C-alpha positions as YAML, in Angstrom:
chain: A
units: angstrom
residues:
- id: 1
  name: UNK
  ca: [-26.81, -11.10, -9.66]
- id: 2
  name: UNK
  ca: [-24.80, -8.31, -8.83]
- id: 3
  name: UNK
  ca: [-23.39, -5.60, -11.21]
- id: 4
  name: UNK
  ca: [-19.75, -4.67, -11.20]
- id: 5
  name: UNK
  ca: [-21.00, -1.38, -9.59]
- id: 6
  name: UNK
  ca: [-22.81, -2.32, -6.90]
- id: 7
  name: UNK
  ca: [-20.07, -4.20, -5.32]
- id: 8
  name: UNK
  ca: [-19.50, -3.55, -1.33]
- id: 9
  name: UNK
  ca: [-17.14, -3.95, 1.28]
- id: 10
  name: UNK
  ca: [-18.86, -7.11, 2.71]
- id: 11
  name: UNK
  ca: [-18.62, -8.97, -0.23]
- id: 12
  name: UNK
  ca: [-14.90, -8.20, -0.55]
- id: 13
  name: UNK
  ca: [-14.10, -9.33, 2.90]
- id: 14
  name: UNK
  ca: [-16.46, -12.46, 2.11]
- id: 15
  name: UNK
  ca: [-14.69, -13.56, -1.01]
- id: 16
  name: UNK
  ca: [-10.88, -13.02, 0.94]
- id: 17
  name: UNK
  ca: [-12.43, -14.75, 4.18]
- id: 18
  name: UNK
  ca: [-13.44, -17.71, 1.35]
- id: 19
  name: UNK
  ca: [-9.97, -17.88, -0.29]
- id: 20
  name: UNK
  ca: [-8.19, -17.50, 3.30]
- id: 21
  name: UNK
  ca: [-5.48, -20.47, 3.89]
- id: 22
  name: UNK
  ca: [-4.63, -21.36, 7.67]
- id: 23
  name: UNK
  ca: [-1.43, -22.63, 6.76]
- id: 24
  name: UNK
  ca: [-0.53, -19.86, 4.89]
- id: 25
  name: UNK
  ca: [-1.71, -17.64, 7.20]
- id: 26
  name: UNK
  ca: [0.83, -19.10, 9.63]
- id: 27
  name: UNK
  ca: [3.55, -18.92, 7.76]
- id: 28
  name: UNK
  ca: [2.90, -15.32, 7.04]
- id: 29
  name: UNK
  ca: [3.30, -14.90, 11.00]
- id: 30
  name: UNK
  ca: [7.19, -15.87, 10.10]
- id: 31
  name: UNK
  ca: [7.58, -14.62, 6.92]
- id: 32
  name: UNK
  ca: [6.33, -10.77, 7.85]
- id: 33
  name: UNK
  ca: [8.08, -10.70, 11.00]
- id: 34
  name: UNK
  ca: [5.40, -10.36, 13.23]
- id: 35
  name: UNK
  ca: [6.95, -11.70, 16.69]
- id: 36
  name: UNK
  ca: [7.34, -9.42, 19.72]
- id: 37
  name: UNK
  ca: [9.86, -6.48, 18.35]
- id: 38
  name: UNK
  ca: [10.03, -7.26, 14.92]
- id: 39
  name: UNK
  ca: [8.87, -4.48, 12.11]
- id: 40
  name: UNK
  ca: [5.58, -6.42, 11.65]
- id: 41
  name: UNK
  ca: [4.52, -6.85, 15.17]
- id: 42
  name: UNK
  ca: [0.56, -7.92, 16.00]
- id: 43
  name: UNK
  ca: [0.15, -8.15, 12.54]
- id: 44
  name: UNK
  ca: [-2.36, -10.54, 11.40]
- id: 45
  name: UNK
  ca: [-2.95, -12.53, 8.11]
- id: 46
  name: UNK
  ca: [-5.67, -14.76, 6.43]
- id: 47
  name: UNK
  ca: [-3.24, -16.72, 4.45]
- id: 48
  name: UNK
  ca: [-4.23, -15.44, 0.81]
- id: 49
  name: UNK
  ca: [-1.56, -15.41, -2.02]
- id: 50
  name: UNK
  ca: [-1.11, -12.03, -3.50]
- id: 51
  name: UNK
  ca: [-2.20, -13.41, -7.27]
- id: 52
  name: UNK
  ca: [-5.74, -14.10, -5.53]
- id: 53
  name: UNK
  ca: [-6.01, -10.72, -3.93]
- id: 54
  name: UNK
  ca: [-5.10, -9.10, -7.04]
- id: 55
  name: UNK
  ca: [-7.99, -10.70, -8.92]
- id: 56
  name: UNK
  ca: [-10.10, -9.70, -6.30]
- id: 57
  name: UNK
  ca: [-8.91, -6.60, -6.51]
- id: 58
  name: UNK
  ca: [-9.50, -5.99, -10.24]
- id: 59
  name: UNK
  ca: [-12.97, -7.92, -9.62]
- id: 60
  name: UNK
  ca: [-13.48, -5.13, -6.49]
- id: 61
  name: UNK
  ca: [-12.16, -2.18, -8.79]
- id: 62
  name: UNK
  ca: [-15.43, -0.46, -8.80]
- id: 63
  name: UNK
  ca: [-15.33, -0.33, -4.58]
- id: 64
  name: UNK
  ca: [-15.96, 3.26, -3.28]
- id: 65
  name: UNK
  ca: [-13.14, 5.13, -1.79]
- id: 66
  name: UNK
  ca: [-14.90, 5.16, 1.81]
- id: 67
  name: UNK
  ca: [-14.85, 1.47, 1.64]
- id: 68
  name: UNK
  ca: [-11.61, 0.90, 0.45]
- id: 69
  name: UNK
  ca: [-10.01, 3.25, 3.16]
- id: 70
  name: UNK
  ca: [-12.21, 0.57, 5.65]
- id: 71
  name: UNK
  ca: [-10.85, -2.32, 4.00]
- id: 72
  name: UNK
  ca: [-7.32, -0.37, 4.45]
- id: 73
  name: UNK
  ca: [-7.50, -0.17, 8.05]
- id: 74
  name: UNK
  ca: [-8.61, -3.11, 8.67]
- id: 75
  name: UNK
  ca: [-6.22, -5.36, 11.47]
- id: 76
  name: UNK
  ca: [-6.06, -8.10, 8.64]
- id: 77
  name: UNK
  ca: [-3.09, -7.63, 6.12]
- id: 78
  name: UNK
  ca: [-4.23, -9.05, 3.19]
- id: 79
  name: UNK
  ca: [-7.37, -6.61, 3.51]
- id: 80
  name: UNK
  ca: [-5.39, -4.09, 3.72]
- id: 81
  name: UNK
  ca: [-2.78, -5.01, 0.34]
- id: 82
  name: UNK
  ca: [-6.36, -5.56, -1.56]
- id: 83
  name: UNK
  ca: [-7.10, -2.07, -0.66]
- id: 84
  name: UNK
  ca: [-3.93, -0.90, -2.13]
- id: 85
  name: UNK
  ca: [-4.26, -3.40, -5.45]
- id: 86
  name: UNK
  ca: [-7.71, -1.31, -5.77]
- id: 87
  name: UNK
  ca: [-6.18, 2.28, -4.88]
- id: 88
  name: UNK
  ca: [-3.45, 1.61, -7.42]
- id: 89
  name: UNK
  ca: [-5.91, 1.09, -10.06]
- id: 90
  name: UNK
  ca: [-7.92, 3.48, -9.32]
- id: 91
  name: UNK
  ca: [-5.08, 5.70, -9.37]
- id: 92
  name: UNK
  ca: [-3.79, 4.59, -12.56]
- id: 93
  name: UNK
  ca: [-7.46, 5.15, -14.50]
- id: 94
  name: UNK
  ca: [-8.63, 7.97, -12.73]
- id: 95
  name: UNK
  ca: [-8.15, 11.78, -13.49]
- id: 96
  name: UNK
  ca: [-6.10, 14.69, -11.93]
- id: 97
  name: UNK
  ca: [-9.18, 14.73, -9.40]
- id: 98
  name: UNK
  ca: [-9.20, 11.62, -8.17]
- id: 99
  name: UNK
  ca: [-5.86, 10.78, -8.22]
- id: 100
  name: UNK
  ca: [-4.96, 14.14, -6.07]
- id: 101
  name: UNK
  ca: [-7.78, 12.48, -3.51]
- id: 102
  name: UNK
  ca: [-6.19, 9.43, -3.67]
- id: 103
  name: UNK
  ca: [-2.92, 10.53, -3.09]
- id: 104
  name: UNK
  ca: [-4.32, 12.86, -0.04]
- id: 105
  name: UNK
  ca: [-5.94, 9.73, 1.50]
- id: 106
  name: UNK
  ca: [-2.97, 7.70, 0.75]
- id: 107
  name: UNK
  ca: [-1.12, 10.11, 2.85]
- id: 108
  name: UNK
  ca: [-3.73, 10.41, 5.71]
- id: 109
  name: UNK
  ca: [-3.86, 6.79, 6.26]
- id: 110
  name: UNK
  ca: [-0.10, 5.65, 5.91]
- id: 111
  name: UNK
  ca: [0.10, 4.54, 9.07]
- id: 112
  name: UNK
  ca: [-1.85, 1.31, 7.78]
- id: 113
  name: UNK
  ca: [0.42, 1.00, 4.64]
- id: 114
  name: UNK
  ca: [2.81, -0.79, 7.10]
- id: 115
  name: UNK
  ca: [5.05, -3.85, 5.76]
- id: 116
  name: UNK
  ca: [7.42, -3.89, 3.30]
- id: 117
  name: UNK
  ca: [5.12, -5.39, 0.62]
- id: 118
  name: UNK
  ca: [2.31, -2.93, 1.23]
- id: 119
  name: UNK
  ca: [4.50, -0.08, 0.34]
- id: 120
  name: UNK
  ca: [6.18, -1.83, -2.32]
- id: 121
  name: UNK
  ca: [2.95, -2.46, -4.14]
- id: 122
  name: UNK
  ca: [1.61, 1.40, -3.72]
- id: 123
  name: UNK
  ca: [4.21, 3.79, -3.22]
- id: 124
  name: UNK
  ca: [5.60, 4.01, -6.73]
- id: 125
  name: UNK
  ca: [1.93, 3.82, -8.46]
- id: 126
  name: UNK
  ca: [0.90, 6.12, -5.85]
- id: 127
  name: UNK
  ca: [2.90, 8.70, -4.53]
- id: 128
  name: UNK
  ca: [5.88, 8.76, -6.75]
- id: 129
  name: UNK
  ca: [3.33, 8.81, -9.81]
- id: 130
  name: UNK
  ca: [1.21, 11.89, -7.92]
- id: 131
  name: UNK
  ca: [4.51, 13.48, -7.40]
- id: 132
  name: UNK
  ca: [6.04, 13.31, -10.41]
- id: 133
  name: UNK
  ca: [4.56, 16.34, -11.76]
- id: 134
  name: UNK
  ca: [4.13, 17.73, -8.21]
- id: 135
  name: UNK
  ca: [6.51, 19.30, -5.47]
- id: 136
  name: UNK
  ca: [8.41, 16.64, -3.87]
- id: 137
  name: UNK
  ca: [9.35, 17.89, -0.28]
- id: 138
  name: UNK
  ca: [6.99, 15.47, 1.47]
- id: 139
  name: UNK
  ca: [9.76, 12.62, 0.13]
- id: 140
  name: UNK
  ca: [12.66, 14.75, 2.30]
- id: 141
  name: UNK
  ca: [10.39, 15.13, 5.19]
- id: 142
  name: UNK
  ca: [9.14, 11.30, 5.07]
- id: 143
  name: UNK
  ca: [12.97, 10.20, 4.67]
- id: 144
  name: UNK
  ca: [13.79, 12.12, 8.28]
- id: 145
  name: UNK
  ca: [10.83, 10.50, 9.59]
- id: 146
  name: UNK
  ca: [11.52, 7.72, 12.29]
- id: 147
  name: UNK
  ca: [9.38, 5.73, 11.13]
- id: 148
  name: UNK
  ca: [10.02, 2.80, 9.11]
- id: 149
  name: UNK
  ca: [7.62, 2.54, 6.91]
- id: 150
  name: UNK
  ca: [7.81, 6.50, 6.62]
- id: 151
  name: UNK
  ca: [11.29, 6.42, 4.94]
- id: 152
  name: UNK
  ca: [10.03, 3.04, 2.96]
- id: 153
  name: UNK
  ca: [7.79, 5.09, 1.09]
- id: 154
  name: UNK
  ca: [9.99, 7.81, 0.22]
- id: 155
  name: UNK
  ca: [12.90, 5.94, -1.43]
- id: 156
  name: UNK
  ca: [10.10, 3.47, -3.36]
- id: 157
  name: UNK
  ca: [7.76, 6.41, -4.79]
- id: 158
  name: UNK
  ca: [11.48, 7.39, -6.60]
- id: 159
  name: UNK
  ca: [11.43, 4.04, -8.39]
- id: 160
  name: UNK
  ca: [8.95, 6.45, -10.79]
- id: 161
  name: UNK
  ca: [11.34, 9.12, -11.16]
- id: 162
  name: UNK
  ca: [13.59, 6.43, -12.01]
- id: 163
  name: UNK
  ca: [11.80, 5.32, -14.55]
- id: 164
  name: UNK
  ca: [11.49, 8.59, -16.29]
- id: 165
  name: UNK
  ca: [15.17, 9.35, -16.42]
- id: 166
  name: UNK
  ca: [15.15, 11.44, -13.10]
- id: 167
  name: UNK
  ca: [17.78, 10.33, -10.67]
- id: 168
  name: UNK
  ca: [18.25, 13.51, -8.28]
- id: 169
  name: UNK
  ca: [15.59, 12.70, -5.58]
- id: 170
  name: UNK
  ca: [16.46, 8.55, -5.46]
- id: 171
  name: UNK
  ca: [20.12, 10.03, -4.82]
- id: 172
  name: UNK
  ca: [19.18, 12.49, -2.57]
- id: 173
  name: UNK
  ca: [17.12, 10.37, -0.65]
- id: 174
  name: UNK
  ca: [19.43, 7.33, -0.37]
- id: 175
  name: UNK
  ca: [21.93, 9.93, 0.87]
- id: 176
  name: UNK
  ca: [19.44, 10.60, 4.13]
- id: 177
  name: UNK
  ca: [19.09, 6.96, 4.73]
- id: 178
  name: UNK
  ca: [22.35, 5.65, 4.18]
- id: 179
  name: UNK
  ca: [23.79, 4.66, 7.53]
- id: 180
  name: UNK
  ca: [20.04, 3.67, 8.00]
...
């Protein structure tokens, strides 16, 4: 049998292939948007309710960071919320260290943190929690951005600030997107 820490990214994609639901997965296609033009074009699901990928996540916790990032850009979207589950805990236990790496990787591969709910599960545990005791001008430049998912995650990571009685930056922001 196989120790928490020698877990690997096979097994991960093994156990979400295993809990996948075709059904599900199709009504995903609708629920996400996915058609021609809409925010979630080409995206693909397995049909996996997020409870289930959360327990594999905790069960995955011990995953290295090279793998997760795989798992992360991977064309499936429930590989790539796991990933997030797992970077948000990982986040959340480790030190200044690795949470400045995560947050730097987090960055570097937001291109694949692309749905609403993807961003909604990381961006406050992620980047609003790295930046709350760090400068915030990536926020301003992500809010400009013309990218959806871009401005997403810099009016989410405020829900943070929010929570520890700092208000400027949500305002700020919401100002930028406004007439979005």
């Amino acid at each position: 049998m196989l120790t928490h820490a020698t877990r690997t990214l096979s097994e991960v994609k093994k156990e979400l292939q295993s809990s996948a639901n075709k059904k599900d997965a199709e009504t995903a296609l609708w629920f996400f948007k996915t058609g021609k033009g809409d925010y979630g074009e080409n995206d693909r699901f397995l049909g996996i309710k997020v409870p289930v990928q959360r327990a594999i996540a905790k069960k995955y916790a011990s995953l290295s960071l090279a793998d997760m990032l795989k798992l992360l850009r991977s064309p499936f979207h429930e590989h790539r919320l796991t990933a997030l589950f797992i970077l948000v805990l990982k986040f959340q236990k480790g030190d200044t260290v690795v949470q400045r790496k995560i947050y730097g990787e987090y960055v570097k591969h937001r291109q694949f943190i692309n749905n609403w709910d993807l961003v909604d599960s990381s961006a406050p545990h992620i980047m609003g929690a790295y930046l709350l005791q760090n400068k915030r001008a990536i926020l301003y430049r992500f809010a400009r951005s013309k990218k959806l998912w871009e401005k997403r995650i810099a009016i989410l990571a405020t829900q943070t600030f929010i929570r520890h009685g700092d208000f400027a930056d949500t305002l700020k922001i919401s100002e930028i997107l406004l007439h979005d």
